[in-house]
Amino acid sequence: MQIGEKKIERPFRWGIVGGGKTSQVGYKHRLGAMRDNTSFVLTAAAFDVDFDRCKEFGKNLCMDEDRLYPDYQTMFAEEAKREDGIEAVDIATPNFLHYEATKAALEAGLHVICEKPLFFEVEQGEEIKRLAEEKGKIVCVTYGFSGFELLQQMRSMVTSGMLGKINMIDLRYAHGFGCDPEGDVKSEGQKWRVDPSKVGRAFVLGDLSTHTYYMSQMICPDQKLKQVLCDRQAFVGSRYPLEDNAYVLMRYEDGAVGRMWCSCVNAGDMSSQHIRIVGSKASLEWNDMHPDELHYQPQGQPEQILYRGMGYLSPEAQEDERLGALHYTGLIESWSNLYGRFAVAMDAKNRGDEETLKNLVYPDLEHGIDGIKWINACAESADKGAVWVDVK
Ligand code: NAD
């Protein structure tokens, strides 16, 4: 159980790029990182494209005004001059800045936590991998819900063989918040999401499905994706050639199959993410509208609902518990668990503790690169007329 005690000697001094007052995701990062006060301390920030807005926001967070910066280049340079400069940084900007900001952060000697989707090209991921190795730094990716206790429970049940051989992986991240085309013009956070020069080759495939795809990989670590067949559409026509809806079929190396539906035009549906893992003996099902319930369905027996916070969960799942059963939790517990692991990974890297790094389950650089491969294979398949393509 997590009750906020320290897991590393002292918290990392931590900065943020992006994630400002108007951002959708900034508060989640701060909640995740600082929930326990023992992993990260927010020390400096280049929160915004607009420096006045950055300063006003930083003041409202009671931050030291001297450590609010107009851009990340100035922040990295100025912080490097200080004895108490930042040691890790978050990149929570629109997607097109992830690569250059991550590269600059590594070159400045910082550990990095970057938003998804990581970058646009696999080659960029490989280059960053080489740079991170050279600098001895960690790069983490914030697949936000993947640190949640019942997803860890799914992993424990899959890897211990309770489901038998995994045959089908059925995934969905589909909501309706992109139904109104007005949002593409009016919302600061939506404008760049539908601009190919800022978002890359895909909209919802990158914005939504990379989360669920990573979660499925975390739950089923032995399933290696081989091929995808993707059909994608822009039901709001102005989004073309990007998609606001996509169906993907998957083939895994061991013969298992899967499918993913991702959409932001699934009008009216409020239960967005669904994960169903079907094995030869039993199935598991979870969705993020009822995150505290995991459905376990052994063939020929009554279904069981496993609840968060209970002693019958695996030790790995119980490790992620925070408030106790009946005290309802959700996404922020997951972000806090992830940030706790990010800090442990960075600390282990600093100490050369490869054993800890090997056993730690968290979205790392390799998983971020897998996300790029996923998006690019889906886009390639769709653009060739919905044909099977290799994931590479
Ligand atoms: P947003 O447009 O709402 O906010 C972007 C923020 O970055 C704003 O504060 C903006 O001022 C700032 N910014 C833009 N350019 C900057 C620059 N050059 N320097 C410093 N700050 C800059 O976007 P968002 O929805 O918060 O998304 C940001 C990132 O987070 C995206 O990569 C998105 O995919 C990701 N995201 C992840 C999750 C998750 O659950 N992990 C959820 C939402 C968004």
CSV table of C-alpha atoms and ligand atoms in Angstrom, one decimal:
chain,number,residue,atom,x,y,z
A,1,MET,CA,0.0,0.0,0.0
A,2,GLN,CA,1.2,3.5,-0.8
A,3,ILE,CA,0.9,6.0,2.0
A,4,GLY,CA,3.3,8.6,0.6
A,5,GLU,CA,6.5,7.5,2.3
A,6,LYS,CA,9.7,8.1,0.4
A,7,LYS,CA,11.0,5.5,-1.9
A,8,ILE,CA,14.1,7.4,-2.8
A,9,GLU,CA,16.5,9.4,-0.7
A,10,ARG,CA,15.1,12.8,-1.5
A,11,PRO,CA,12.6,14.1,-4.1
A,12,PHE,CA,13.9,15.2,-7.5
A,13,ARG,CA,13.9,18.9,-8.3
A,14,TRP,CA,11.6,19.0,-11.2
A,15,GLY,CA,10.6,21.4,-14.0
A,16,ILE,CA,7.7,21.6,-16.5
A,17,VAL,CA,7.6,22.7,-20.1
A,18,GLY,CA,4.0,23.4,-21.1
A,19,GLY,CA,1.1,22.2,-18.9
A,20,GLY,CA,0.1,25.9,-18.2
A,21,LYS,CA,-3.1,27.4,-17.0
A,22,THR,CA,-5.1,26.7,-20.1
A,23,SER,CA,-3.7,23.2,-20.7
A,24,GLN,CA,-5.8,20.1,-20.4
A,25,VAL,CA,-3.2,17.9,-18.9
A,26,GLY,CA,-0.9,20.1,-16.7
A,27,TYR,CA,-2.8,19.6,-13.5
A,28,LYS,CA,-2.7,15.8,-13.8
A,29,HIS,CA,1.1,16.0,-14.0
A,30,ARG,CA,1.3,18.1,-10.9
A,31,LEU,CA,-1.1,16.0,-9.0
A,32,GLY,CA,0.7,12.8,-10.0
A,33,ALA,CA,4.2,14.1,-9.3
A,34,MET,CA,3.5,15.9,-6.1
A,35,ARG,CA,0.8,13.9,-4.5
A,36,ASP,CA,3.3,12.2,-2.1
A,37,ASN,CA,5.7,15.1,-1.8
A,38,THR,CA,8.5,12.5,-1.7
A,39,SER,CA,9.2,11.9,-5.4
A,40,PHE,CA,9.3,15.3,-7.1
A,41,VAL,CA,9.2,19.0,-6.1
A,42,LEU,CA,8.1,21.5,-8.7
A,43,THR,CA,11.0,23.9,-8.9
A,44,ALA,CA,10.9,25.7,-12.3
A,45,ALA,CA,8.6,26.0,-15.2
A,46,ALA,CA,8.3,27.3,-18.8
A,47,PHE,CA,4.5,26.7,-18.6
A,48,ASP,CA,3.3,28.5,-21.6
A,49,VAL,CA,3.8,30.0,-25.1
A,50,ASP,CA,2.7,33.2,-23.5
A,51,PHE,CA,5.3,34.3,-20.9
A,52,ASP,CA,2.9,36.7,-19.1
A,53,ARG,CA,0.5,33.8,-18.7
A,54,CYS,CA,3.3,31.6,-17.5
A,55,LYS,CA,4.3,34.2,-14.8
A,56,GLU,CA,0.8,34.8,-13.6
A,57,PHE,CA,0.1,31.0,-13.4
A,58,GLY,CA,3.4,30.3,-11.6
A,59,LYS,CA,2.7,33.0,-9.0
A,60,ASN,CA,-0.7,31.5,-8.4
A,61,LEU,CA,1.0,28.2,-7.7
A,62,CYS,CA,3.2,30.1,-5.2
A,63,MET,CA,6.4,29.4,-7.2
A,64,ASP,CA,9.6,31.4,-7.1
A,65,GLU,CA,9.2,34.0,-9.8
A,66,ASP,CA,12.9,33.8,-10.7
A,67,ARG,CA,12.3,30.3,-11.8
A,68,LEU,CA,9.6,30.9,-14.3
A,69,TYR,CA,11.0,31.1,-17.8
A,70,PRO,CA,9.9,32.3,-21.2
A,71,ASP,CA,10.9,29.1,-23.0
A,72,TYR,CA,12.5,25.7,-22.3
A,73,GLN,CA,15.8,26.7,-23.8
A,74,THR,CA,16.2,29.5,-21.3
A,75,MET,CA,15.0,27.3,-18.5
A,76,PHE,CA,17.5,24.5,-19.2
A,77,ALA,CA,20.4,27.0,-19.6
A,78,GLU,CA,19.6,29.0,-16.4
A,79,GLU,CA,18.8,26.0,-14.3
A,80,ALA,CA,22.1,24.4,-15.3
A,81,LYS,CA,24.0,27.3,-13.8
A,82,ARG,CA,22.5,26.7,-10.3
A,83,GLU,CA,23.7,24.4,-7.7
A,84,ASP,CA,20.1,23.6,-6.9
A,85,GLY,CA,19.0,23.4,-10.6
A,86,ILE,CA,16.3,21.0,-11.8
A,87,GLU,CA,17.2,17.3,-12.3
A,88,ALA,CA,14.2,16.1,-14.2
A,89,VAL,CA,11.7,17.8,-16.6
A,90,ASP,CA,8.2,17.2,-17.9
A,91,ILE,CA,7.3,17.8,-21.5
A,92,ALA,CA,3.6,18.6,-21.6
A,93,THR,CA,3.4,20.6,-24.8
A,94,PRO,CA,1.5,19.9,-28.1
A,95,ASN,CA,3.0,16.8,-29.8
A,96,PHE,CA,5.2,18.6,-32.4
A,97,LEU,CA,7.5,19.9,-29.6
A,98,HIS,CA,8.1,16.6,-27.8
A,99,TYR,CA,11.1,15.5,-29.8
A,100,GLU,CA,13.1,18.8,-29.8
A,101,ALA,CA,12.3,19.5,-26.1
A,102,THR,CA,13.2,16.0,-25.1
A,103,LYS,CA,16.5,16.2,-27.0
A,104,ALA,CA,17.4,19.5,-25.5
A,105,ALA,CA,16.5,18.2,-22.0
A,106,LEU,CA,18.8,15.2,-22.3
A,107,GLU,CA,21.6,17.4,-23.7
A,108,ALA,CA,21.1,19.5,-20.6
A,109,GLY,CA,21.6,16.4,-18.4
A,110,LEU,CA,18.0,16.0,-17.3
A,111,HIS,CA,15.8,13.0,-16.9
A,112,VAL,CA,12.6,13.3,-19.0
A,113,ILE,CA,8.9,12.6,-18.6
A,114,CYS,CA,7.3,13.2,-21.9
A,115,GLU,CA,3.7,13.2,-23.0
A,116,LYS,CA,2.3,10.8,-25.5
A,117,PRO,CA,2.4,10.2,-28.4
A,118,LEU,CA,6.2,10.4,-27.9
A,119,PHE,CA,7.4,11.6,-31.3
A,120,PHE,CA,6.4,11.3,-35.0
A,121,GLU,CA,9.1,9.0,-36.4
A,122,VAL,CA,10.7,5.8,-35.0
A,123,GLU,CA,14.1,7.1,-36.1
A,124,GLN,CA,13.6,10.0,-33.7
A,125,GLY,CA,12.9,7.5,-30.9
A,126,GLU,CA,16.0,5.5,-31.7
A,127,GLU,CA,18.1,8.7,-31.7
A,128,ILE,CA,16.7,9.7,-28.4
A,129,LYS,CA,17.4,6.2,-27.1
A,130,ARG,CA,21.1,6.6,-28.0
A,131,LEU,CA,21.3,10.0,-26.4
A,132,ALA,CA,19.6,8.9,-23.2
A,133,GLU,CA,22.0,6.0,-22.9
A,134,GLU,CA,25.0,8.2,-23.6
A,135,LYS,CA,23.8,10.7,-20.9
A,136,GLY,CA,22.7,8.0,-18.4
A,137,LYS,CA,19.1,9.4,-18.3
A,138,ILE,CA,15.6,7.9,-18.2
A,139,VAL,CA,12.8,8.9,-20.6
A,140,CYS,CA,9.3,8.1,-19.3
A,141,VAL,CA,6.0,8.4,-21.1
A,142,THR,CA,2.7,9.4,-19.4
A,143,TYR,CA,0.2,6.8,-20.4
A,144,GLY,CA,-1.9,8.1,-17.6
A,145,PHE,CA,-4.2,5.2,-16.5
A,146,SER,CA,-1.5,2.5,-16.9
A,147,GLY,CA,-0.4,2.8,-13.2
A,148,PHE,CA,-3.9,1.8,-11.9
A,149,GLU,CA,-4.1,-1.1,-9.5
A,150,LEU,CA,-6.7,-3.2,-11.4
A,151,LEU,CA,-4.7,-3.0,-14.6
A,152,GLN,CA,-1.7,-4.4,-12.6
A,153,GLN,CA,-4.1,-7.1,-11.4
A,154,MET,CA,-4.9,-8.0,-15.0
A,155,ARG,CA,-1.2,-8.3,-15.7
A,156,SER,CA,-0.7,-10.6,-12.7
A,157,MET,CA,-3.6,-12.8,-13.8
A,158,VAL,CA,-2.5,-13.0,-17.4
A,159,THR,CA,1.2,-13.7,-16.6
A,160,SER,CA,0.3,-16.3,-14.0
A,161,GLY,CA,-1.7,-18.2,-16.6
A,162,MET,CA,-5.1,-17.8,-15.0
A,163,LEU,CA,-6.7,-17.0,-18.4
A,164,GLY,CA,-4.9,-19.8,-20.3
A,165,LYS,CA,-3.4,-18.9,-23.7
A,166,ILE,CA,-4.3,-15.4,-24.7
A,167,ASN,CA,-6.3,-15.5,-28.0
A,168,MET,CA,-8.2,-12.2,-28.3
A,169,ILE,CA,-7.4,-8.6,-27.2
A,170,ASP,CA,-10.4,-6.3,-27.7
A,171,LEU,CA,-9.7,-2.6,-27.1
A,172,ARG,CA,-11.6,0.6,-27.3
A,173,TYR,CA,-11.0,4.3,-26.6
A,174,ALA,CA,-14.0,6.0,-28.1
A,175,HIS,CA,-15.8,9.1,-26.8
A,176,GLY,CA,-17.9,11.8,-28.5
A,177,PHE,CA,-16.1,15.0,-27.5
A,178,GLY,CA,-15.1,15.7,-31.1
A,179,CYS,CA,-18.6,15.7,-32.5
A,180,ASP,CA,-18.8,19.5,-32.7
A,181,PRO,CA,-16.6,20.9,-35.4
A,182,GLU,CA,-16.7,24.3,-33.8
A,183,GLY,CA,-14.2,23.0,-31.2
A,184,ASP,CA,-11.6,22.6,-33.9
A,185,VAL,CA,-11.6,26.4,-34.3
A,186,LYS,CA,-12.4,27.6,-30.9
A,187,SER,CA,-10.5,25.4,-28.5
A,188,GLU,CA,-6.7,26.1,-28.1
A,189,GLY,CA,-6.2,22.5,-27.2
A,190,GLN,CA,-8.1,21.1,-30.2
A,191,LYS,CA,-6.7,23.4,-32.9
A,192,TRP,CA,-3.3,21.8,-33.0
A,193,ARG,CA,-4.8,18.3,-32.6
A,194,VAL,CA,-6.4,18.6,-36.1
A,195,ASP,CA,-3.4,20.3,-37.8
A,196,PRO,CA,-1.2,17.7,-39.4
A,197,SER,CA,1.9,19.9,-39.1
A,198,LYS,CA,1.5,19.8,-35.3
A,199,VAL,CA,0.1,16.4,-34.7
A,200,GLY,CA,1.8,14.2,-37.3
A,201,ARG,CA,0.1,11.5,-39.3
A,202,ALA,CA,-2.9,10.8,-37.0
A,203,PHE,CA,-5.4,12.4,-34.7
A,204,VAL,CA,-7.3,9.9,-32.6
A,205,LEU,CA,-5.0,7.1,-33.3
A,206,GLY,CA,-2.3,9.1,-31.6
A,207,ASP,CA,-4.3,11.1,-29.1
A,208,LEU,CA,-6.4,8.2,-27.8
A,209,SER,CA,-5.5,4.7,-28.9
A,210,THR,CA,-1.8,4.9,-27.9
A,211,HIS,CA,-3.0,4.9,-24.3
A,212,THR,CA,-5.1,1.7,-24.6
A,213,TYR,CA,-2.5,0.0,-26.8
A,214,TYR,CA,0.2,0.5,-24.2
A,215,MET,CA,-2.2,-0.6,-21.4
A,216,SER,CA,-2.8,-3.8,-23.4
A,217,GLN,CA,0.9,-4.4,-23.8
A,218,MET,CA,1.5,-3.8,-20.1
A,219,ILE,CA,-1.3,-6.3,-19.2
A,220,CYS,CA,-0.1,-8.9,-21.8
A,221,PRO,CA,3.7,-8.4,-21.9
A,222,ASP,CA,4.2,-11.6,-24.0
A,223,GLN,CA,1.9,-10.5,-26.9
A,224,LYS,CA,4.1,-9.1,-29.6
A,225,LEU,CA,2.2,-7.2,-32.3
A,226,LYS,CA,3.0,-8.3,-35.8
A,227,GLN,CA,0.6,-6.7,-38.2
A,228,VAL,CA,-2.3,-4.2,-38.3
A,229,LEU,CA,-5.1,-3.5,-40.7
A,230,CYS,CA,-6.6,0.0,-40.2
A,231,ASP,CA,-9.6,1.7,-41.8
A,232,ARG,CA,-9.9,5.4,-40.8
A,233,GLN,CA,-12.4,8.2,-41.5
A,234,ALA,CA,-12.9,11.9,-40.8
A,235,PHE,CA,-16.6,12.2,-40.2
A,236,VAL,CA,-16.0,15.9,-39.6
A,237,GLY,CA,-14.6,16.4,-43.1
A,238,SER,CA,-12.4,19.3,-42.4
A,239,ARG,CA,-10.2,17.0,-40.4
A,240,TYR,CA,-9.1,15.0,-43.5
A,241,PRO,CA,-6.4,13.6,-44.0
A,242,LEU,CA,-6.5,13.1,-40.2
A,243,GLU,CA,-9.1,10.7,-38.8
A,244,ASP,CA,-11.6,11.2,-36.0
A,245,ASN,CA,-12.6,7.5,-36.1
A,246,ALA,CA,-10.6,4.4,-36.8
A,247,TYR,CA,-11.0,0.6,-36.7
A,248,VAL,CA,-7.9,-1.5,-36.4
A,249,LEU,CA,-7.5,-5.3,-36.6
A,250,MET,CA,-4.4,-6.8,-35.1
A,251,ARG,CA,-2.4,-10.0,-35.6
A,252,TYR,CA,0.1,-11.0,-32.9
A,253,GLU,CA,3.2,-13.1,-33.5
A,254,ASP,CA,1.8,-16.1,-31.5
A,255,GLY,CA,-1.5,-16.3,-33.5
A,256,ALA,CA,-3.6,-14.2,-31.1
A,257,VAL,CA,-5.7,-11.5,-32.7
A,258,GLY,CA,-7.1,-8.2,-31.6
A,259,ARG,CA,-9.1,-5.1,-32.5
A,260,MET,CA,-9.1,-1.5,-31.5
A,261,TRP,CA,-11.9,1.1,-32.0
A,262,CYS,CA,-10.8,4.7,-31.4
A,263,SER,CA,-13.0,7.6,-32.0
A,264,CYS,CA,-13.9,11.1,-30.8
A,265,VAL,CA,-17.2,11.1,-32.7
A,266,ASN,CA,-18.8,8.3,-30.7
A,267,ALA,CA,-21.7,10.6,-29.8
A,268,GLY,CA,-23.0,10.6,-26.3
A,269,ASP,CA,-20.9,7.7,-24.9
A,270,MET,CA,-19.3,8.5,-21.6
A,271,SER,CA,-17.6,5.1,-21.0
A,272,SER,CA,-14.5,5.6,-23.1
A,273,GLN,CA,-11.8,3.0,-22.5
A,274,HIS,CA,-12.6,-0.7,-22.6
A,275,ILE,CA,-10.1,-3.6,-22.4
A,276,ARG,CA,-11.2,-7.2,-22.8
A,277,ILE,CA,-8.6,-10.0,-22.7
A,278,VAL,CA,-9.9,-13.4,-23.8
A,279,GLY,CA,-7.9,-16.5,-23.0
A,280,SER,CA,-8.5,-20.1,-23.7
A,281,LYS,CA,-9.8,-20.6,-20.1
A,282,ALA,CA,-11.2,-17.3,-19.0
A,283,SER,CA,-11.6,-13.6,-19.8
A,284,LEU,CA,-11.0,-10.3,-18.1
A,285,GLU,CA,-12.8,-7.0,-18.7
A,286,TRP,CA,-12.2,-3.5,-17.4
A,287,ASN,CA,-13.5,-0.1,-18.4
A,288,ASP,CA,-12.5,3.3,-17.1
A,289,MET,CA,-16.0,4.4,-16.2
A,290,HIS,CA,-16.0,1.8,-13.4
A,291,PRO,CA,-12.3,1.6,-12.7
A,292,ASP,CA,-12.7,0.0,-9.3
A,293,GLU,CA,-14.3,-3.2,-10.8
A,294,LEU,CA,-12.5,-5.9,-12.7
A,295,HIS,CA,-14.7,-8.6,-14.3
A,296,TYR,CA,-13.2,-12.1,-14.3
A,297,GLN,CA,-15.2,-14.6,-16.4
A,298,PRO,CA,-13.9,-18.2,-16.1
A,299,GLN,CA,-15.6,-20.4,-18.8
A,300,GLY,CA,-18.4,-22.5,-17.4
A,301,GLN,CA,-18.5,-20.7,-14.0
A,302,PRO,CA,-20.3,-17.6,-12.6
A,303,GLU,CA,-18.6,-14.3,-13.3
A,304,GLN,CA,-16.7,-12.7,-10.4
A,305,ILE,CA,-16.2,-9.0,-9.9
A,306,LEU,CA,-12.9,-8.2,-8.3
A,307,TYR,CA,-12.8,-4.9,-6.4
A,308,ARG,CA,-10.0,-2.5,-5.9
A,309,GLY,CA,-8.4,-2.4,-2.4
A,310,MET,CA,-9.2,-6.0,-1.5
A,311,GLY,CA,-6.8,-8.5,0.0
A,312,TYR,CA,-7.5,-11.1,-2.6
A,313,LEU,CA,-5.7,-9.1,-5.3
A,314,SER,CA,-2.1,-10.0,-6.3
A,315,PRO,CA,0.7,-8.5,-4.2
A,316,GLU,CA,1.8,-6.4,-7.2
A,317,ALA,CA,-1.7,-4.9,-7.4
A,318,GLN,CA,-2.0,-4.3,-3.7
A,319,GLU,CA,1.3,-2.4,-3.9
A,320,ASP,CA,-0.5,0.3,-5.9
A,321,GLU,CA,-3.4,0.7,-3.4
A,322,ARG,CA,-3.6,4.1,-1.7
A,323,LEU,CA,-6.8,4.9,0.1
A,324,GLY,CA,-8.4,1.5,0.9
A,325,ALA,CA,-11.5,-0.3,-0.4
A,326,LEU,CA,-14.8,1.7,-0.4
A,327,HIS,CA,-12.9,4.9,-0.7
A,328,TYR,CA,-13.3,5.5,-4.4
A,329,THR,CA,-10.3,6.4,-6.5
A,330,GLY,CA,-9.3,6.5,-10.1
A,331,LEU,CA,-7.1,8.3,-12.6
A,332,ILE,CA,-5.1,10.4,-10.1
A,333,GLU,CA,-4.0,7.3,-8.1
A,334,SER,CA,-2.7,6.0,-11.4
A,335,TRP,CA,-0.8,9.1,-12.2
A,336,SER,CA,0.7,9.2,-8.7
A,337,ASN,CA,1.7,5.5,-9.0
A,338,LEU,CA,3.4,6.2,-12.3
A,339,TYR,CA,5.2,9.3,-11.0
A,340,GLY,CA,6.4,7.3,-8.0
A,341,ARG,CA,7.9,4.7,-10.5
A,342,PHE,CA,9.4,7.4,-12.7
A,343,ALA,CA,11.3,8.7,-9.6
A,344,VAL,CA,12.4,5.2,-8.6
A,345,ALA,CA,13.6,4.6,-12.2
A,346,MET,CA,15.6,7.9,-12.3
A,347,ASP,CA,17.1,7.2,-8.9
A,348,ALA,CA,18.1,3.7,-10.0
A,349,LYS,CA,19.6,5.0,-13.2
A,350,ASN,CA,21.6,7.5,-11.2
A,351,ARG,CA,22.9,4.7,-9.0
A,352,GLY,CA,23.6,2.3,-11.8
A,353,ASP,CA,21.0,-0.1,-10.3
A,354,GLU,CA,20.1,-2.1,-13.4
A,355,GLU,CA,18.3,-4.8,-11.4
A,356,THR,CA,15.7,-2.3,-10.2
A,357,LEU,CA,15.2,-0.9,-13.6
A,358,LYS,CA,14.7,-4.3,-15.2
A,359,ASN,CA,11.9,-5.2,-12.7
A,360,LEU,CA,10.1,-1.9,-12.7
A,361,VAL,CA,6.8,-1.9,-14.7
A,362,TYR,CA,6.3,1.6,-16.2
A,363,PRO,CA,5.9,3.2,-19.6
A,364,ASP,CA,9.5,3.8,-20.7
A,365,LEU,CA,11.2,5.1,-23.9
A,366,GLU,CA,10.8,1.7,-25.6
A,367,HIS,CA,7.1,1.8,-25.0
A,368,GLY,CA,7.0,5.3,-26.4
A,369,ILE,CA,8.7,4.1,-29.5
A,370,ASP,CA,6.2,1.2,-29.7
A,371,GLY,CA,3.5,3.9,-29.7
A,372,ILE,CA,5.1,5.6,-32.7
A,373,LYS,CA,5.3,2.3,-34.6
A,374,TRP,CA,1.6,1.6,-33.8
A,375,ILE,CA,0.4,5.0,-35.1
A,376,ASN,CA,2.6,4.9,-38.2
A,377,ALA,CA,1.6,1.3,-39.1
A,378,CYS,CA,-2.1,2.1,-38.7
A,379,ALA,CA,-1.8,5.3,-40.8
A,380,GLU,CA,0.2,3.4,-43.5
A,381,SER,CA,-2.4,0.6,-43.6
A,382,ALA,CA,-5.3,3.0,-43.8
A,383,ASP,CA,-3.6,5.2,-46.5
A,384,LYS,CA,-3.0,2.0,-48.6
A,385,GLY,CA,-6.7,1.3,-48.6
A,386,ALA,CA,-7.0,-0.8,-45.3
A,387,VAL,CA,-4.5,-3.5,-46.0
A,388,TRP,CA,-2.4,-5.6,-43.6
A,389,VAL,CA,1.0,-4.0,-42.9
A,390,ASP,CA,3.9,-5.1,-40.7
A,391,VAL,CA,4.4,-3.2,-37.5
A,392,LYS,CA,8.1,-2.1,-37.6
B,1,NAD,P1,-3.2,22.1,-24.6
B,1,NAD,O1,-3.2,22.8,-25.9
B,1,NAD,O2,-4.5,22.2,-23.8
B,1,NAD,O3,-2.0,22.8,-23.7
B,1,NAD,C1,-0.7,22.9,-24.2
B,1,NAD,C2,0.1,23.7,-23.2
B,1,NAD,O4,1.5,23.8,-23.6
B,1,NAD,C3,-0.4,25.2,-23.0
B,1,NAD,O5,-0.2,25.5,-21.6
B,1,NAD,C4,0.5,25.9,-23.9
B,1,NAD,O6,0.6,27.3,-23.6
B,1,NAD,C5,1.8,25.2,-23.7
B,1,NAD,N1,2.8,25.4,-24.8
B,1,NAD,C6,2.6,25.3,-26.1
B,1,NAD,N2,3.8,25.5,-26.7
B,1,NAD,C7,4.7,25.7,-25.8
B,1,NAD,C8,6.1,26.0,-25.8
B,1,NAD,N3,6.8,26.2,-27.0
B,1,NAD,N4,6.8,26.2,-24.6
B,1,NAD,C9,6.1,26.0,-23.5
B,1,NAD,N5,4.8,25.8,-23.4
B,1,NAD,C10,4.1,25.6,-24.5
B,1,NAD,O7,-2.7,20.7,-24.8
B,1,NAD,P2,-3.0,19.4,-23.8
B,1,NAD,O8,-4.3,18.8,-24.0
B,1,NAD,O9,-2.6,19.8,-22.4
B,1,NAD,O10,-1.9,18.4,-24.4
B,1,NAD,C11,-0.5,18.6,-24.2
B,1,NAD,C12,0.2,17.2,-24.4
B,1,NAD,O11,-0.4,16.3,-23.4
B,1,NAD,C13,-0.1,16.6,-25.7
B,1,NAD,O12,1.0,15.9,-26.2
B,1,NAD,C14,-1.2,15.6,-25.5
B,1,NAD,O13,-1.2,14.5,-26.4
B,1,NAD,C15,-0.9,15.2,-24.1
B,1,NAD,N6,-2.1,14.8,-23.3
B,1,NAD,C16,-2.0,13.6,-22.6
B,1,NAD,C17,-3.0,13.2,-21.7
B,1,NAD,C18,-2.8,12.0,-20.9
B,1,NAD,O14,-3.7,11.5,-20.3
B,1,NAD,N7,-1.6,11.5,-20.8
B,1,NAD,C19,-4.2,14.0,-21.7
B,1,NAD,C20,-4.3,15.1,-22.4
B,1,NAD,C21,-3.2,15.5,-23.2
